[in-house]
Amino acid sequence: MNFQSVQAFLSGLVKRHGPLFLAGNGDALESVKPLLERIMSPSGEVSAMVTARALLDRYARFPVEEKLRFFSFLEQHYNADLDEVRAAYQRYDESPDSINLGRLSRAAESRRHTLIRSLNQTPGATFDLINMRNDLLGLLPEHPQLQALDYEFRKAFKSWFGRSFLELRAIDWSTPAIILERIIKYEAVHEIQDWDDLKRRIDPDNRHCFAFFHAALDAEPLIFVQVALGREIPTSIGAILQSEETEIDVEDCDTATFYSISNCQPGLRNVSFGNLLIKQVARELQAMNPSIKRFVTLSPMPGLCQWLESERAEGSELIAGLMEQLEQDDENGEGGSRRERALKKLAAMYLLTARTGKYPWDAVARFHLGNGATIHQLQVDADLSPRGMRQSLGVMVNYLYDQRHIEHNHEQYLVEGHIHCDSAVQKQLG
């Protein structure tokens, strides 16, 4: 019996036990309270699976306002038992040994965490719970009191999606169509126009795509990266996406460019796979093509224009002056035209000085610098698409993954917020 058959079997059991599982008295939350208590009470394995499937199916039909009520109920009524925590703490205070510490740790675990684990017993539940957390993330900005519930989801997901549970797969033209369709759907950086566009990205010998999968999610990728092999660092995304050069000898290639990394499951936000993916793909590529010596990205700066507008609105004369120069092009001289010099200076200021706390304001920069990369080059007119112009005035950045320095860079960034960059980029601030 395959995954879909098991799930259908459990849904059939739910329907046959309608009085308990499908009760609909007009109050969605009240209809699932008996299911919640049944899941939390000792029961047989099949009964627990059927109950979990019933609750997840009913939740999926809730309107947004009922989902909010459901989350609020869990936040208020599924905390740890205060009396048990006090008793466990008293035992530990009297005898602070490892046994009593373990008892205290178990007593302090919330019932929400137990519920999430129990729900995951039924086939298909992992994907349902990821979608449930995605609903929760959408409610958090206006309902920050639900952050404790989100913490329980993240804690569970980080244990379920550890590296040992992830499978790296190469995506190529022989990959099943259902997965290829999801690659098209989930591409978040440079839209895949059609099947021909996808084939150009994954079929030539110098084009690769790799994705992480998890056994509990069947054909659903978690994250994927697209890679172009070449002889130099690319200066524009068009040179990659629109290239017709399919006869390139990969043995002559010395550079691998990661030009698109897409997270596929919004409900797994803050459960990081990207660092693992880049490092493992780099090892795979070197094993396949020993001539590859250099690993770079061609990355967007999605927040550049937003930051520039906010700085100009706050009265920054420097930003206002540089943005005026964007309309005053001149002949190329040393360092390029006036427009090019202004763009590079604005981009360097954004990457090196715009901060959220001690880390960069730009989310893509936080990702790559947190992985130990170096800001290597700034590329003007690198993405002339409407989206690229709207977000970053067409500027993109190459991050360099130098295997010799990744761990050192990562540690300095994590502890100090230090950004490693090429001297040419640093000079743009002068």
Coordinates of C-alpha atoms in Angstrom, one line a residue:
M1 CA 0.0 0.0 0.0
N2 CA 1.6 3.3 -1.1
F3 CA 1.5 6.7 0.6
Q4 CA -1.6 7.9 -1.2
S5 CA -3.4 4.6 -0.5
V6 CA -2.7 4.9 3.2
Q7 CA -3.9 8.5 3.3
A8 CA -7.1 7.5 1.4
F9 CA -7.7 4.6 3.8
L10 CA -7.4 6.9 6.8
S11 CA -9.8 9.4 5.2
G12 CA -12.2 6.6 4.6
L13 CA -12.1 5.6 8.3
V14 CA -12.7 9.3 9.2
K15 CA -15.9 9.3 7.1
R16 CA -17.1 6.0 8.5
H17 CA -16.7 7.4 12.1
G18 CA -18.6 10.5 11.2
P19 CA -20.3 11.3 14.6
L20 CA -17.0 12.0 16.3
F21 CA -14.8 13.1 13.4
L22 CA -17.1 15.1 11.2
A23 CA -19.4 16.7 13.7
G24 CA -20.3 20.2 12.4
N25 CA -22.3 22.2 14.8
G26 CA -21.5 25.5 13.1
D27 CA -18.6 26.3 15.5
A28 CA -15.4 25.1 13.8
L29 CA -13.3 25.3 16.9
E30 CA -15.8 23.5 19.1
S31 CA -15.9 20.7 16.5
V32 CA -12.2 19.9 16.9
K33 CA -11.9 20.2 20.6
P34 CA -12.9 16.5 21.1
L35 CA -10.3 15.5 18.5
L36 CA -7.6 17.5 20.3
E37 CA -8.3 15.8 23.6
R38 CA -8.5 12.4 22.0
I39 CA -5.1 12.9 20.3
M40 CA -3.6 14.0 23.7
S41 CA -5.0 11.0 25.6
P42 CA -3.5 7.4 25.5
S43 CA -4.9 5.5 22.5
G44 CA -4.0 2.8 20.0
E45 CA -1.8 3.6 17.0
V46 CA -4.6 3.3 14.4
S47 CA -7.0 5.4 16.5
A48 CA -4.4 8.1 16.9
M49 CA -3.7 8.1 13.2
V50 CA -7.3 8.3 12.3
T51 CA -8.0 11.1 14.8
A52 CA -5.0 13.1 13.6
R53 CA -6.1 12.8 10.0
A54 CA -9.6 13.9 11.0
L55 CA -8.3 17.0 12.7
L56 CA -6.0 18.0 9.9
D57 CA -8.7 17.5 7.3
R58 CA -11.2 19.6 9.3
Y59 CA -8.6 22.3 10.0
A60 CA -7.8 22.6 6.3
R61 CA -11.4 23.6 5.7
F62 CA -11.4 26.4 8.3
P63 CA -11.7 30.0 7.1
V64 CA -9.0 32.4 8.2
E65 CA -10.9 33.6 11.3
E66 CA -11.4 30.1 12.6
K67 CA -7.7 29.3 12.1
L68 CA -6.9 32.3 14.2
R69 CA -9.3 31.0 16.9
F70 CA -7.7 27.5 16.7
F71 CA -4.2 28.9 17.1
S72 CA -5.3 31.2 20.0
F73 CA -6.9 28.2 21.8
L74 CA -3.7 26.2 21.5
E75 CA -1.6 29.2 22.8
Q76 CA -3.9 29.7 25.8
H77 CA -4.7 26.1 26.8
Y78 CA -1.8 23.9 25.6
N79 CA 1.0 25.2 27.7
A80 CA 3.0 23.1 30.1
D81 CA 1.3 22.1 33.4
L82 CA 2.4 24.7 35.9
D83 CA 2.0 22.4 38.9
E84 CA 4.2 19.7 37.3
V85 CA 6.8 22.3 36.4
R86 CA 6.9 23.6 40.0
A87 CA 7.1 20.0 41.4
A88 CA 9.9 19.1 39.0
Y89 CA 11.8 22.2 39.7
Q90 CA 11.5 21.6 43.5
R91 CA 13.0 18.1 43.1
Y92 CA 15.8 19.5 40.9
D93 CA 16.5 22.3 43.4
E94 CA 16.7 19.8 46.2
S95 CA 18.8 17.4 44.2
P96 CA 20.3 18.9 41.0
D97 CA 21.3 15.8 39.2
S98 CA 20.9 14.7 35.6
I99 CA 17.8 12.6 36.4
N100 CA 15.9 15.5 38.0
L101 CA 17.1 17.8 35.2
G102 CA 15.6 15.5 32.7
R103 CA 12.3 15.4 34.6
L104 CA 12.3 19.2 34.7
S105 CA 12.9 19.4 31.0
R106 CA 10.1 17.0 30.2
A107 CA 7.7 18.8 32.6
A108 CA 8.5 22.2 31.0
E109 CA 7.7 20.9 27.5
S110 CA 4.4 22.4 26.3
R111 CA 1.4 20.4 25.4
R112 CA 1.5 22.2 22.0
H113 CA 4.8 20.4 21.2
T114 CA 3.3 17.1 22.2
L115 CA 0.3 17.8 20.0
I116 CA 2.4 18.7 16.9
R117 CA 4.4 15.4 17.3
S118 CA 1.2 13.4 17.7
L119 CA -0.4 15.0 14.6
N120 CA 2.6 13.9 12.6
Q121 CA 1.8 10.3 13.2
T122 CA -0.6 10.1 10.2
P123 CA 0.5 9.8 6.6
G124 CA 0.7 13.2 4.8
A125 CA 0.7 15.1 8.1
T126 CA 4.1 16.7 7.7
F127 CA 3.0 18.6 4.6
D128 CA -0.3 19.5 6.3
L129 CA 1.7 20.9 9.3
I130 CA 4.0 22.9 7.1
N131 CA 0.9 24.5 5.5
M132 CA -0.5 25.0 9.0
R133 CA 2.6 26.9 10.0
N134 CA 2.4 28.9 6.8
D135 CA -1.1 30.0 7.9
L136 CA 0.3 30.9 11.3
L137 CA 3.1 33.0 9.8
G138 CA 0.6 35.0 8.0
L139 CA -1.2 35.8 11.2
L140 CA 1.9 36.6 13.3
P141 CA 2.4 40.3 12.3
E142 CA -1.0 41.3 13.8
H143 CA -1.1 38.6 16.5
P144 CA 2.5 38.4 18.0
Q145 CA 1.1 36.6 21.0
L146 CA 1.2 33.5 18.8
Q147 CA 5.0 33.5 18.6
A148 CA 5.3 30.8 21.3
L149 CA 3.2 28.5 19.1
D150 CA 5.5 29.3 16.1
Y151 CA 8.5 28.4 18.2
E152 CA 7.0 24.9 18.8
F153 CA 6.6 24.4 15.1
R154 CA 10.1 25.5 14.4
K155 CA 11.6 23.3 17.1
A156 CA 9.7 20.3 15.7
F157 CA 10.6 21.0 12.0
K158 CA 14.3 21.5 12.8
S159 CA 14.4 18.0 14.3
W160 CA 12.4 16.4 11.5
F161 CA 14.4 18.1 8.7
G162 CA 17.9 17.6 10.0
R163 CA 20.6 16.9 7.4
S164 CA 20.5 13.1 7.8
F165 CA 16.8 13.2 6.7
L166 CA 17.5 15.2 3.5
E167 CA 18.1 13.7 0.1
L168 CA 20.0 15.6 -2.6
R169 CA 18.7 14.9 -6.1
A170 CA 19.9 16.1 -9.5
I171 CA 17.1 17.6 -11.5
D172 CA 17.4 17.0 -15.2
W173 CA 15.2 16.5 -18.3
S174 CA 14.6 12.8 -17.3
T175 CA 13.2 13.8 -13.8
P176 CA 9.5 12.9 -13.5
A177 CA 7.2 15.6 -14.9
I178 CA 5.4 16.1 -11.5
I179 CA 8.7 17.3 -10.0
L180 CA 9.6 19.4 -13.0
E181 CA 6.2 21.1 -12.8
R182 CA 7.0 22.0 -9.2
I183 CA 10.4 23.4 -10.2
I184 CA 8.6 25.8 -12.6
K185 CA 6.0 26.7 -10.0
Y186 CA 8.4 27.3 -7.1
E187 CA 11.1 29.2 -9.0
A188 CA 11.2 32.5 -7.0
V189 CA 14.2 34.5 -8.4
H190 CA 14.0 34.3 -12.2
E191 CA 10.6 33.1 -13.5
I192 CA 10.6 30.1 -15.7
Q193 CA 8.5 31.0 -18.7
D194 CA 7.7 27.6 -20.1
W195 CA 9.0 24.1 -20.6
D196 CA 11.5 25.2 -23.3
D197 CA 12.9 27.7 -20.8
L198 CA 13.2 25.0 -18.2
K199 CA 15.0 22.7 -20.6
R200 CA 17.5 25.4 -21.4
R201 CA 18.3 25.7 -17.7
I202 CA 18.7 22.0 -16.8
D203 CA 19.4 20.0 -20.0
P204 CA 22.8 21.3 -21.4
D205 CA 25.9 19.7 -20.0
N206 CA 27.0 23.0 -18.5
R207 CA 23.6 23.6 -16.7
H208 CA 22.6 21.9 -13.5
C209 CA 19.8 21.9 -10.9
F210 CA 19.9 20.2 -7.5
A211 CA 17.2 20.0 -4.9
F212 CA 16.7 18.7 -1.4
F213 CA 13.8 16.3 -0.8
H214 CA 12.4 14.7 2.4
A215 CA 10.8 11.3 2.5
A216 CA 7.7 12.6 4.3
L217 CA 7.0 15.0 1.4
D218 CA 6.9 12.6 -1.5
A219 CA 7.6 14.7 -4.7
E220 CA 7.7 18.1 -3.0
P221 CA 11.1 19.7 -3.2
L222 CA 12.2 21.7 -0.1
I223 CA 14.8 24.0 -1.8
F224 CA 16.6 23.9 -5.2
V225 CA 19.5 25.7 -6.8
Q226 CA 20.3 26.3 -10.4
V227 CA 23.9 26.4 -11.6
A228 CA 25.7 27.5 -14.7
L229 CA 29.2 26.3 -15.6
G230 CA 31.5 28.6 -17.5
R231 CA 34.9 30.0 -18.1
E232 CA 34.4 33.3 -16.3
I233 CA 32.3 35.1 -13.7
P234 CA 29.0 36.2 -15.4
T235 CA 28.2 39.9 -15.5
S236 CA 24.5 39.6 -16.3
I237 CA 21.6 37.2 -15.7
G238 CA 20.7 37.5 -19.4
A239 CA 24.0 36.0 -20.4
I240 CA 22.9 32.9 -18.5
L241 CA 19.2 32.6 -19.1
Q242 CA 19.3 33.6 -22.8
S243 CA 22.5 31.8 -23.7
E244 CA 22.2 29.5 -26.8
E245 CA 25.8 28.2 -26.1
T246 CA 24.9 24.5 -25.5
E247 CA 28.1 22.9 -27.1
I248 CA 30.5 24.3 -24.5
D249 CA 33.0 21.7 -23.3
V250 CA 32.5 21.3 -19.6
E251 CA 36.1 20.2 -19.2
D252 CA 37.1 23.7 -20.1
C253 CA 34.9 25.3 -17.4
D254 CA 36.5 26.5 -14.3
T255 CA 33.6 28.5 -12.7
A256 CA 30.3 27.4 -11.2
T257 CA 27.7 30.1 -10.8
F258 CA 24.8 29.7 -8.5
Y259 CA 22.3 32.0 -10.1
S260 CA 19.0 31.0 -8.4
I261 CA 18.1 29.5 -5.1
S262 CA 14.4 29.0 -4.3
N263 CA 12.8 27.9 -1.1
C264 CA 9.7 25.9 -2.0
Q265 CA 7.8 25.6 1.3
P266 CA 7.0 28.9 3.0
G267 CA 6.0 27.1 6.1
L268 CA 9.6 26.0 6.6
R269 CA 10.8 29.6 7.0
N270 CA 13.8 29.9 9.4
V271 CA 14.5 26.1 9.0
S272 CA 17.7 26.6 6.9
F273 CA 18.7 24.3 4.1
G274 CA 20.5 26.7 1.9
N275 CA 23.9 26.5 3.6
L276 CA 23.8 22.7 3.4
L277 CA 22.6 22.8 -0.2
I278 CA 25.4 25.1 -1.5
K279 CA 28.2 23.2 0.2
Q280 CA 27.0 19.8 -0.9
V281 CA 26.3 20.9 -4.5
A282 CA 29.8 22.4 -4.6
R283 CA 31.2 19.0 -3.6
E284 CA 29.0 17.2 -6.2
L285 CA 30.1 19.5 -9.0
Q286 CA 33.8 19.2 -8.2
A287 CA 33.4 15.4 -8.2
M288 CA 31.7 15.5 -11.6
N289 CA 34.0 18.2 -13.1
P290 CA 37.4 18.4 -11.4
S291 CA 38.2 21.5 -13.5
I292 CA 35.7 23.6 -11.5
K293 CA 37.9 25.7 -9.1
R294 CA 35.7 28.7 -8.5
F295 CA 32.2 29.0 -7.0
V296 CA 30.3 32.3 -7.2
T297 CA 26.8 33.5 -7.3
L298 CA 25.0 36.1 -9.4
S299 CA 22.6 37.4 -6.9
P300 CA 19.8 40.0 -6.7
M301 CA 19.7 42.8 -4.2
P302 CA 15.9 42.8 -3.7
G303 CA 15.8 45.6 -1.1
L304 CA 18.1 48.1 -2.7
C305 CA 15.5 50.5 -4.2
Q306 CA 13.4 50.3 -1.0
W307 CA 16.4 51.3 1.1
L308 CA 17.3 54.1 -1.2
E309 CA 13.9 55.6 -1.1
S310 CA 13.8 55.4 2.7
E311 CA 17.2 57.0 3.0
R312 CA 16.2 59.8 0.6
A313 CA 13.0 60.3 2.4
E314 CA 14.9 60.8 5.7
G315 CA 17.0 63.6 4.0
S316 CA 20.2 61.9 3.0
E317 CA 21.9 64.4 0.7
L318 CA 24.5 61.9 -0.3
I319 CA 21.9 59.4 -1.5
A320 CA 19.9 62.1 -3.2
G321 CA 23.0 63.4 -5.0
L322 CA 24.0 60.0 -6.2
M323 CA 20.5 59.2 -7.5
E324 CA 20.5 62.5 -9.5
Q325 CA 23.7 61.3 -11.2
L326 CA 21.8 58.2 -12.5
E327 CA 20.2 60.6 -15.0
Q328 CA 23.5 62.3 -16.0
D329 CA 25.3 59.7 -18.1
D330 CA 28.6 60.7 -19.7
E331 CA 31.4 59.1 -21.6
N332 CA 33.1 56.0 -20.1
G333 CA 36.2 57.0 -18.2
E334 CA 38.3 55.4 -15.6
G335 CA 35.8 53.4 -13.5
G336 CA 33.0 53.6 -16.1
S337 CA 30.4 56.3 -16.7
R338 CA 29.1 58.6 -14.1
R339 CA 25.9 56.6 -13.9
E340 CA 27.8 53.3 -13.5
R341 CA 30.0 54.8 -10.8
A342 CA 26.9 56.1 -8.9
L343 CA 25.2 52.8 -9.1
K344 CA 28.2 50.9 -7.8
K345 CA 28.6 53.4 -4.9
L346 CA 24.9 53.1 -4.0
A347 CA 25.1 49.3 -4.1
A348 CA 28.2 49.2 -2.0
M349 CA 26.7 51.5 0.6
Y350 CA 23.6 49.3 0.7
L351 CA 25.5 46.1 1.1
L352 CA 28.2 47.3 3.5
T353 CA 26.4 50.0 5.7
A354 CA 22.7 49.3 5.7
R355 CA 22.1 47.1 8.7
T356 CA 19.4 45.4 10.8
G357 CA 21.2 45.2 14.1
K358 CA 24.7 44.0 13.3
Y359 CA 23.7 42.2 10.1
P360 CA 23.0 43.4 6.6
W361 CA 19.6 44.9 5.8
D362 CA 19.4 42.8 2.6
A363 CA 18.0 39.3 3.1
V364 CA 20.1 37.7 0.2
A365 CA 23.2 39.3 1.6
R366 CA 22.5 37.8 5.1
F367 CA 22.1 34.4 3.6
H368 CA 25.3 34.3 1.6
L369 CA 27.5 36.2 4.0
G370 CA 26.1 34.0 6.8
N371 CA 27.2 31.0 4.8
G372 CA 30.8 32.4 4.7
A373 CA 30.8 34.0 1.2
T374 CA 32.6 37.2 0.3
I375 CA 31.2 40.2 -1.7
H376 CA 33.3 39.8 -4.8
Q377 CA 32.0 42.1 -7.6
L378 CA 29.2 44.5 -8.3
Q379 CA 27.5 44.2 -11.8
V380 CA 25.7 47.1 -13.3
D381 CA 22.9 46.5 -15.8
A382 CA 22.9 42.8 -14.8
D383 CA 19.2 42.4 -14.6
L384 CA 17.2 44.6 -16.9
S385 CA 13.9 42.8 -16.3
P386 CA 11.0 44.9 -14.9
R387 CA 11.5 43.2 -11.6
G388 CA 15.2 43.7 -11.6
M389 CA 14.9 47.4 -12.3
R390 CA 12.1 47.9 -9.8
Q391 CA 14.0 46.2 -7.0
S392 CA 17.7 47.1 -7.6
L393 CA 18.0 49.4 -10.6
G394 CA 19.4 46.4 -12.5
V395 CA 22.4 45.9 -10.2
M396 CA 23.4 42.4 -9.1
V397 CA 26.3 41.1 -7.0
N398 CA 28.7 38.2 -7.2
Y399 CA 29.3 36.5 -3.9
L400 CA 32.5 34.3 -3.9
Y401 CA 32.5 31.0 -2.0
D402 CA 36.2 30.4 -1.4
Q403 CA 36.5 27.0 0.2
R404 CA 39.7 28.1 2.1
H405 CA 37.9 30.9 4.0
I406 CA 34.3 29.9 4.3
E407 CA 34.4 28.8 7.9
H408 CA 36.5 31.8 9.1
N409 CA 34.2 34.2 7.3
H410 CA 31.2 32.5 8.7
E411 CA 32.5 32.7 12.3
Q412 CA 33.4 36.4 12.0
Y413 CA 30.1 37.3 10.5
L414 CA 28.1 35.4 13.1
V415 CA 30.0 36.8 16.1
E416 CA 30.9 40.3 14.9
G417 CA 28.6 40.9 11.9
H418 CA 31.9 41.4 9.9
I419 CA 31.4 41.5 6.2
H420 CA 34.2 40.2 4.0
C421 CA 34.4 41.9 0.6
D422 CA 36.8 42.5 -2.2
S423 CA 38.9 45.6 -2.0
A424 CA 37.4 47.0 -5.3
V425 CA 33.9 46.9 -3.6
Q426 CA 35.3 48.5 -0.5
K427 CA 36.8 51.3 -2.5
Q428 CA 33.3 52.2 -3.8
L429 CA 32.6 53.8 -0.4
G430 CA 35.5 56.2 -0.7

